[in-house]
Amino acid sequence: MITQKFTTVDAYIDAFSGIHKKKLEEMRKIVKQAAPKNATEVISYNMPAIKTSTVLVYYAAYEKHIGFYPTGSPITVFADRLGEYKTSKGAVQFPLDAALPKKLIGEMIAYRATTEAGRAQMKQAEKNKKKTVAKK
């Protein structure tokens, strides 16, 4: 659909019109509201994304849906609530002709933020442990 390379989320969204642009703007608002305060918007894999220490979720417009990419674990954790949507290992397709499930998207982002914060803490603890061992 879109073949240009984007450097900002604004440029990505502005490349669309009509229902695609409306749904992207709505998704952006949901994502920004659900993301941690320290999160930043980025373009990654030429898609809008929200990032803390790592990308939490991506999203993109397609001909008939908005793709939402929260990675694999939220797809598994929220599987019972994703039944009406087409899913794959790390993605959900939200049809353009249906309302975006704001609460579900927000909960998936919160889940990603929590798990990634925990993972970042564990990484830091491992680094600190290695530094302590190296000093001895």
mmCIF file of C-alpha atoms in Angstrom:
data_model
loop_
_atom_site.group_PDB
_atom_site.id
_atom_site.type_symbol
_atom_site.label_atom_id
_atom_site.label_comp_id
_atom_site.label_asym_id
_atom_site.label_seq_id
_atom_site.Cartn_x
_atom_site.Cartn_y
_atom_site.Cartn_z
ATOM 1 C CA MET A 1 0.000 0.000 0.000
ATOM 2 C CA ILE A 2 2.589 2.605 1.131
ATOM 3 C CA THR A 3 6.163 2.162 -0.057
ATOM 4 C CA GLN A 4 7.963 5.259 1.218
ATOM 5 C CA LYS A 5 10.272 5.251 4.232
ATOM 6 C CA PHE A 6 8.997 7.143 7.263
ATOM 7 C CA THR A 7 10.951 8.933 9.966
ATOM 8 C CA THR A 8 8.069 10.133 12.167
ATOM 9 C CA VAL A 9 4.685 8.824 13.258
ATOM 10 C CA ASP A 10 3.096 12.059 11.986
ATOM 11 C CA ALA A 11 4.535 11.443 8.503
ATOM 12 C CA TYR A 12 3.279 7.853 8.544
ATOM 13 C CA ILE A 13 -0.267 8.823 9.511
ATOM 14 C CA ASP A 14 -0.309 11.785 7.098
ATOM 15 C CA ALA A 15 0.466 9.400 4.222
ATOM 16 C CA PHE A 16 -3.050 7.975 4.616
ATOM 17 C CA SER A 17 -6.516 9.416 4.183
ATOM 18 C CA GLY A 18 -10.123 8.560 4.962
ATOM 19 C CA ILE A 19 -10.879 5.650 7.259
ATOM 20 C CA HIS A 20 -7.228 4.529 7.322
ATOM 21 C CA LYS A 21 -6.070 7.879 8.679
ATOM 22 C CA LYS A 22 -8.969 8.045 11.151
ATOM 23 C CA LYS A 23 -8.209 4.560 12.511
ATOM 24 C CA LEU A 24 -4.482 5.294 12.724
ATOM 25 C CA GLU A 25 -5.147 8.496 14.668
ATOM 26 C CA GLU A 26 -7.464 6.587 17.005
ATOM 27 C CA MET A 27 -4.904 3.795 17.485
ATOM 28 C CA ARG A 28 -2.184 6.365 18.172
ATOM 29 C CA LYS A 29 -4.321 7.980 20.866
ATOM 30 C CA ILE A 30 -5.079 4.609 22.505
ATOM 31 C CA VAL A 31 -1.411 3.595 22.408
ATOM 32 C CA LYS A 32 -0.147 6.885 23.836
ATOM 33 C CA GLN A 33 -2.729 6.860 26.642
ATOM 34 C CA ALA A 34 -1.936 3.271 27.616
ATOM 35 C CA ALA A 35 1.847 3.539 27.394
ATOM 36 C CA PRO A 36 4.039 4.349 30.387
ATOM 37 C CA LYS A 37 4.933 7.998 30.901
ATOM 38 C CA ASN A 38 8.552 7.371 29.861
ATOM 39 C CA ALA A 39 7.538 5.837 26.517
ATOM 40 C CA THR A 40 8.354 7.522 23.231
ATOM 41 C CA GLU A 41 6.905 7.209 19.764
ATOM 42 C CA VAL A 42 9.244 5.853 17.122
ATOM 43 C CA ILE A 43 9.170 4.423 13.639
ATOM 44 C CA SER A 44 10.468 0.853 13.627
ATOM 45 C CA TYR A 45 10.229 -1.529 10.691
ATOM 46 C CA ASN A 46 8.644 1.479 8.925
ATOM 47 C CA MET A 47 5.641 1.348 11.294
ATOM 48 C CA PRO A 48 4.570 3.519 14.215
ATOM 49 C CA ALA A 49 5.655 2.035 17.524
ATOM 50 C CA ILE A 50 5.856 2.931 21.195
ATOM 51 C CA LYS A 51 9.097 2.300 23.033
ATOM 52 C CA THR A 52 10.469 2.246 26.560
ATOM 53 C CA SER A 53 13.738 0.298 26.866
ATOM 54 C CA THR A 54 12.425 -1.758 23.950
ATOM 55 C CA VAL A 55 9.511 -1.469 21.547
ATOM 56 C CA LEU A 56 6.301 -2.427 23.334
ATOM 57 C CA VAL A 57 3.922 -2.480 20.362
ATOM 58 C CA TYR A 58 3.776 -1.576 16.690
ATOM 59 C CA TYR A 59 0.762 -0.756 14.530
ATOM 60 C CA ALA A 60 0.161 -0.196 10.828
ATOM 61 C CA ALA A 61 -2.575 0.360 8.245
ATOM 62 C CA TYR A 62 -3.453 -2.158 5.584
ATOM 63 C CA GLU A 63 -6.128 -2.328 2.928
ATOM 64 C CA LYS A 64 -8.829 -3.829 5.157
ATOM 65 C CA HIS A 65 -7.443 -3.680 8.696
ATOM 66 C CA ILE A 66 -5.185 -2.059 11.242
ATOM 67 C CA GLY A 67 -2.387 -4.399 12.225
ATOM 68 C CA PHE A 68 -1.446 -4.380 15.902
ATOM 69 C CA TYR A 69 1.801 -6.059 16.916
ATOM 70 C CA PRO A 70 2.185 -6.542 20.680
ATOM 71 C CA THR A 71 4.570 -9.530 20.233
ATOM 72 C CA GLY A 72 3.713 -13.112 21.078
ATOM 73 C CA SER A 73 3.027 -13.274 24.804
ATOM 74 C CA PRO A 74 0.033 -10.885 24.871
ATOM 75 C CA ILE A 75 -1.538 -12.818 22.005
ATOM 76 C CA THR A 76 -1.379 -15.927 24.199
ATOM 77 C CA VAL A 77 -2.395 -14.200 27.442
ATOM 78 C CA PHE A 78 -5.392 -12.428 25.872
ATOM 79 C CA ALA A 79 -6.358 -15.237 23.467
ATOM 80 C CA ASP A 80 -9.784 -15.698 25.057
ATOM 81 C CA ARG A 81 -10.636 -12.059 24.210
ATOM 82 C CA LEU A 82 -9.162 -12.055 20.698
ATOM 83 C CA GLY A 83 -11.457 -14.724 19.245
ATOM 84 C CA GLU A 84 -13.321 -12.386 16.911
ATOM 85 C CA TYR A 85 -10.105 -11.082 15.334
ATOM 86 C CA LYS A 86 -7.633 -12.663 12.967
ATOM 87 C CA THR A 87 -4.418 -13.300 14.899
ATOM 88 C CA SER A 88 -1.008 -14.791 14.325
ATOM 89 C CA LYS A 89 1.963 -15.455 16.591
ATOM 90 C CA GLY A 90 2.555 -11.765 17.333
ATOM 91 C CA ALA A 91 -0.187 -9.821 15.576
ATOM 92 C CA VAL A 92 -3.872 -8.941 15.637
ATOM 93 C CA GLN A 93 -5.893 -7.599 12.717
ATOM 94 C CA PHE A 94 -8.594 -5.081 13.629
ATOM 95 C CA PRO A 95 -11.003 -4.648 10.677
ATOM 96 C CA LEU A 96 -11.443 -1.106 9.425
ATOM 97 C CA ASP A 97 -15.228 -1.443 9.522
ATOM 98 C CA ALA A 98 -15.337 -2.250 13.261
ATOM 99 C CA ALA A 99 -14.605 -0.194 16.353
ATOM 100 C CA LEU A 100 -11.147 -0.577 17.829
ATOM 101 C CA PRO A 101 -11.326 -2.434 21.167
ATOM 102 C CA LYS A 102 -9.778 0.383 23.216
ATOM 103 C CA LYS A 103 -9.878 -1.380 26.572
ATOM 104 C CA LEU A 104 -8.329 -4.570 25.199
ATOM 105 C CA ILE A 105 -5.592 -2.700 23.337
ATOM 106 C CA GLY A 106 -4.833 -0.692 26.477
ATOM 107 C CA GLU A 107 -4.649 -3.825 28.598
ATOM 108 C CA MET A 108 -2.314 -5.505 26.123
ATOM 109 C CA ILE A 109 -0.023 -2.468 26.166
ATOM 110 C CA ALA A 110 -0.076 -2.371 29.963
ATOM 111 C CA TYR A 111 0.796 -6.072 30.027
ATOM 112 C CA ARG A 112 3.731 -5.495 27.659
ATOM 113 C CA ALA A 113 4.938 -2.526 29.698
ATOM 114 C CA THR A 114 4.814 -4.517 32.930
ATOM 115 C CA THR A 115 6.582 -7.563 31.517
ATOM 116 C CA GLU A 116 9.249 -5.457 29.828
ATOM 117 C CA ALA A 117 9.851 -3.415 32.992
ATOM 118 C CA GLY A 118 10.333 -6.662 34.895
ATOM 119 C CA ARG A 119 12.689 -7.970 32.214
ATOM 120 C CA ALA A 120 14.687 -4.725 32.296
ATOM 121 C CA GLN A 121 14.998 -4.956 36.094
ATOM 122 C CA MET A 122 16.242 -8.530 35.839
ATOM 123 C CA LYS A 123 18.811 -7.497 33.213
ATOM 124 C CA GLN A 124 20.036 -4.655 35.419
ATOM 125 C CA ALA A 125 20.285 -6.980 38.427
ATOM 126 C CA GLU A 126 22.377 -9.397 36.351
ATOM 127 C CA LYS A 127 24.673 -6.549 35.238
ATOM 128 C CA ASN A 128 25.071 -5.377 38.820
ATOM 129 C CA LYS A 129 25.831 -8.924 39.958
ATOM 130 C CA LYS A 130 28.509 -9.322 37.253
ATOM 131 C CA LYS A 131 30.080 -5.983 38.238
ATOM 132 C CA THR A 132 30.174 -7.049 41.895
ATOM 133 C CA VAL A 133 31.773 -10.405 41.025
ATOM 134 C CA ALA A 134 34.304 -8.708 38.731
ATOM 135 C CA LYS A 135 35.394 -6.330 41.520
ATOM 136 C CA LYS A 136 36.264 -9.191 43.870
#
